[in-house]
Amino acid sequence: MDVRWTAFFTTFMPLLSCFFDITVTYKQERVCYFPERWEGEWFQSGVRQSIVIDGPRLSSKGRCLDSDGDKFLVVDDKRACYRCVVIHEKHANVLQYKETFCHPRTSLASLCSFITGDALLYSMFRVGAIPVPCPFRGPFVFTYNRGHGECRSPVSSVDACTEESRLLLSYQACPDVHGSESTVEELQCLAAWKEGSARYLVGKVHHNHATSNEDRFRCFVYEKASTKSEAIDGIEFRVAQSGDATCNGLFSATEGSRTITLKRVPSPSDCRFPSWLAGLNHWHSLDYSITYSFHHRNSTLKITNSSGFEMRIVCTQIKPTTRENSAMLLTHFTRGCESGFMCMLFQRRDIYVVEVQVGAQTKRSEDACAAPYFNKSNIPYTTLV
């Protein structure tokens, strides 16, 4: 054989052999990738560290080798065993899965056949999820039951926050119901979906005793009232809440660790901002740093400023005044999840010029337009154009 051919085979044959070995190994150990939209950190109840999905890796389970729809074959490299994980995307912020124990290598279909209908269902909630609008908005009044009887009096309340993704629930204690207590919880809605006839909601509940995601994440089932008797009673929604950071055991809106019956608050009287004020829709302070916008048939006012401040104000009652082209109003305000009452006095100086005085905030409506909360002689004016 020619010396040159001998040199060629001596140099390149080992490299070709190595290439074919790699190709065969790759075919034996395929790689699959989890959907890119699932990537990120996830919380699962009972798991100390966040679960991370990154490309082919599911941090606590291993590496994906094969997939078929919602079924994934995952290898645990440390234990050299395989499991089938069936993952259902309920919402962009909620994944639920079932899995097999770790087995010696077998096909995906064969391994997944070990999962039975009553296998344990695990829920994962996205860490740092973008909130979603809550499926029901306040204001409501409600009664609740934690397994020791219905707490009906005094009645509890739900207030809508400025952001559509947050609600403020004020629970009252009933002296005749064991386990009832006065507490305030802020619910941040993170996911909502429909499954069969049931509607689910996942959110974070913030309160004084919640110190970890294990305490904050909760699952809810809710349903809109549908019967005539419920409509007569003013019932809008029934809601059941999980007792832990899972959706396990929640099948209906009438069974849960805590059940809630929401009733719509009666609409306030036909209180409207005066037409000479609300008819122009938008007003600004002289330096344009504050904007007043009127909505909902002149009954609602939104105040915003250049730094991102936002307050929603609803007209509650028109107060008598002695001056023409002026209006004093008792209003209900919402800023973030804080709410209460305040008095506002508007005075028309010209068609396109208005002055406003705003009183101090209070929780009691009867105090808002009385001293010391409102004293027009020492409250500064804001000029609007």
Coordinates of C-alpha atoms in Angstrom, one line a residue, residues 16 27 29 132 157 160 202 353 378:
L16 CA -14.1 8.2 12.1
K27 CA -29.2 7.4 19.1
E29 CA -29.6 8.2 24.6
V132 CA -53.9 37.8 36.3
S157 CA -66.3 42.0 53.3
A160 CA -61.4 45.5 45.1
V202 CA -54.6 29.9 42.2
V353 CA -61.1 75.9 35.5
N378 CA -57.3 75.1 56.3

